[in-house]
Coordinates of C-alpha atoms in Angstrom, one line a residue:
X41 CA 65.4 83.9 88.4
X42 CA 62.5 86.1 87.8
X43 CA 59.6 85.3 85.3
X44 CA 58.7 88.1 82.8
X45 CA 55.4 89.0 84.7
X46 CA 57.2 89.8 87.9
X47 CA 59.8 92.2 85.8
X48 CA 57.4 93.7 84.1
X49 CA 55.2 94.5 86.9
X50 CA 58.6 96.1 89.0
X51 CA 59.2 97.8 85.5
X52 CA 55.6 99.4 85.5
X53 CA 55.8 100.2 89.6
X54 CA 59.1 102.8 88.9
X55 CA 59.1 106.1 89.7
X56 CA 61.4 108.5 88.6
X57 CA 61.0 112.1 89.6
X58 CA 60.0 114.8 88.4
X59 CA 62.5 116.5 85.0
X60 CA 61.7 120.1 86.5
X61 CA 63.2 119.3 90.1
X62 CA 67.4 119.9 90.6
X63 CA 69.7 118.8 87.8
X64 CA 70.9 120.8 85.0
X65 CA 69.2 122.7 82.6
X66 CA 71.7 123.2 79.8
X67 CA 71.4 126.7 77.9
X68 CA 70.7 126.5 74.1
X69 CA 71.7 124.1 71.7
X70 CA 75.5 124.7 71.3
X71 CA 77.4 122.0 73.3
X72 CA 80.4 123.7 73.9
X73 CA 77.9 126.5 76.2
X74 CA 78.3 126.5 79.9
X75 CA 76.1 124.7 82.0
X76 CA 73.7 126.4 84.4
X77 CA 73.3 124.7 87.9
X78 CA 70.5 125.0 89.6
X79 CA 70.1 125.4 93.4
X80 CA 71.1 121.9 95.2
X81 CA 73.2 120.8 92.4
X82 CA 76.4 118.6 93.8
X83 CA 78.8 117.8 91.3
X84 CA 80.2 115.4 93.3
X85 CA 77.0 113.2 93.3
X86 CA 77.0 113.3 89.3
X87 CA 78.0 110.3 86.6
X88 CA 78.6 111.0 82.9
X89 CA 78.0 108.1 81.0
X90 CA 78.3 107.6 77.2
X91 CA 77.6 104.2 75.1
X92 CA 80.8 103.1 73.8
X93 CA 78.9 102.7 70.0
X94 CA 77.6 104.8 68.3
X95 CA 73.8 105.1 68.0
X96 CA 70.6 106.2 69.9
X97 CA 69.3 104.5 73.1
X98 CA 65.8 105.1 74.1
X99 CA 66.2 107.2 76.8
X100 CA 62.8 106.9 78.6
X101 CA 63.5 102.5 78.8
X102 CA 67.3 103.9 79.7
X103 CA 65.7 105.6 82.6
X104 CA 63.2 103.3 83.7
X105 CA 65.9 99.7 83.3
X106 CA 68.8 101.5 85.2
X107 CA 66.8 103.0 87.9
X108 CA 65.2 99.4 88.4
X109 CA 68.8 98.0 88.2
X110 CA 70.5 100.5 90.9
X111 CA 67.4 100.9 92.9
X112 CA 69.1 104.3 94.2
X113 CA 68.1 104.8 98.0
X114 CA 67.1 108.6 97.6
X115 CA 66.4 108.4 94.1
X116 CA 68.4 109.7 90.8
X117 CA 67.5 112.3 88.3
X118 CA 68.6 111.3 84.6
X119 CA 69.4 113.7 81.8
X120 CA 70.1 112.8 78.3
X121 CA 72.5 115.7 77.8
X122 CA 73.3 114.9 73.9
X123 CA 73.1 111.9 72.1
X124 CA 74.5 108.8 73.3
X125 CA 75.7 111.5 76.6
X126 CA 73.5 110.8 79.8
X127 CA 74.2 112.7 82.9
X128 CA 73.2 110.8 86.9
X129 CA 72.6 113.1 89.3
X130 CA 72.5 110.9 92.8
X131 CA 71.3 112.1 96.2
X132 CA 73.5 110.2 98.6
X133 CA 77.5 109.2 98.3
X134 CA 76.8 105.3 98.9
X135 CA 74.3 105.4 95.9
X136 CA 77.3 106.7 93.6
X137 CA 79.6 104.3 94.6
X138 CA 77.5 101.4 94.5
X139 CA 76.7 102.2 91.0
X140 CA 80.5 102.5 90.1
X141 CA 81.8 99.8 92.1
X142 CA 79.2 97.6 90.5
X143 CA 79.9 98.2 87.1
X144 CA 80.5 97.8 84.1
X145 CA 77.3 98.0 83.0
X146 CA 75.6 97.8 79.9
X147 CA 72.0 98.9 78.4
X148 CA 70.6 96.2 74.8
X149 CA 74.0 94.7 74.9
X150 CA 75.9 98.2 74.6
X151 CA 78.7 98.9 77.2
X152 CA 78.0 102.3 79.3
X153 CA 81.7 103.9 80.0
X154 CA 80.6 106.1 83.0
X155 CA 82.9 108.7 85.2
X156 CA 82.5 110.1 88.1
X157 CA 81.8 114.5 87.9
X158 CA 84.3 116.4 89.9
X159 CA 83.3 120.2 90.7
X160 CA 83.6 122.9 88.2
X161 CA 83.6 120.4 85.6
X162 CA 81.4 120.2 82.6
X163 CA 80.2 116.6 82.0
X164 CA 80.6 117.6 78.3
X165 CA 84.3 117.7 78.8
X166 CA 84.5 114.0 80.3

């Protein structure tokens, strides 16, 4: 098992990329608006996941715990879409389905319900 300094120094090595690059940028504050992709967007690479409870997550430690967790081999862009609504955009196929077949998983002892995107859907609608 690994002491705290080693996790905290593999927490403080993460790098997620950059917000402006791929992903979704979601137009206005209305959530029932359409979603505008941008160029290199695949559906079929996205999770929606929501927390089962009610209640606000701290997205930043979301991002940083479940990117350590997955270790995604060519990375994964995380959106918080709405609250308690947090949208995965992977880069390869096996890093989605490592990430489903290995959960359920769970962020401060909250369950995380995630499903798989399929194409012309909104990841509000899931």
């Amino acid at each position: 098992m690994a002491n705290t300094s080693s996790i905290i120094d593999a927490m403080n090595n993460i790098t997620l990329e950059d917000e402006e690059e791929g992903g979704l940028a979601i137009a206005g504050e209305d959530v029932n608006e359409n979603v505008h992709l941008f160029t290199g967007f695949n559906a079929n690479l996205c999770v929606v996941a929501r927390f089962i409870t009610d209640g606000h997550a701290d997205f930043q430690a979301l991002q940083q715990t479940l990117a350590a967790l997955w270790k995604p081999g060519r990375g994964v862009y995380i959106k918080e879409l709405e609250t308690n609504l947090y949208l995965f955009q992977f880069y390869h196929e096996l890093d989605v389905k490592r990430v489903l077949e290995g959960s359920p998983w769970s962020f401060n002892r909250r369950a995380l319900v995630m499903a798989r995107m399929k194409e012309g859907e909104s990841p509000r609608s899931i």
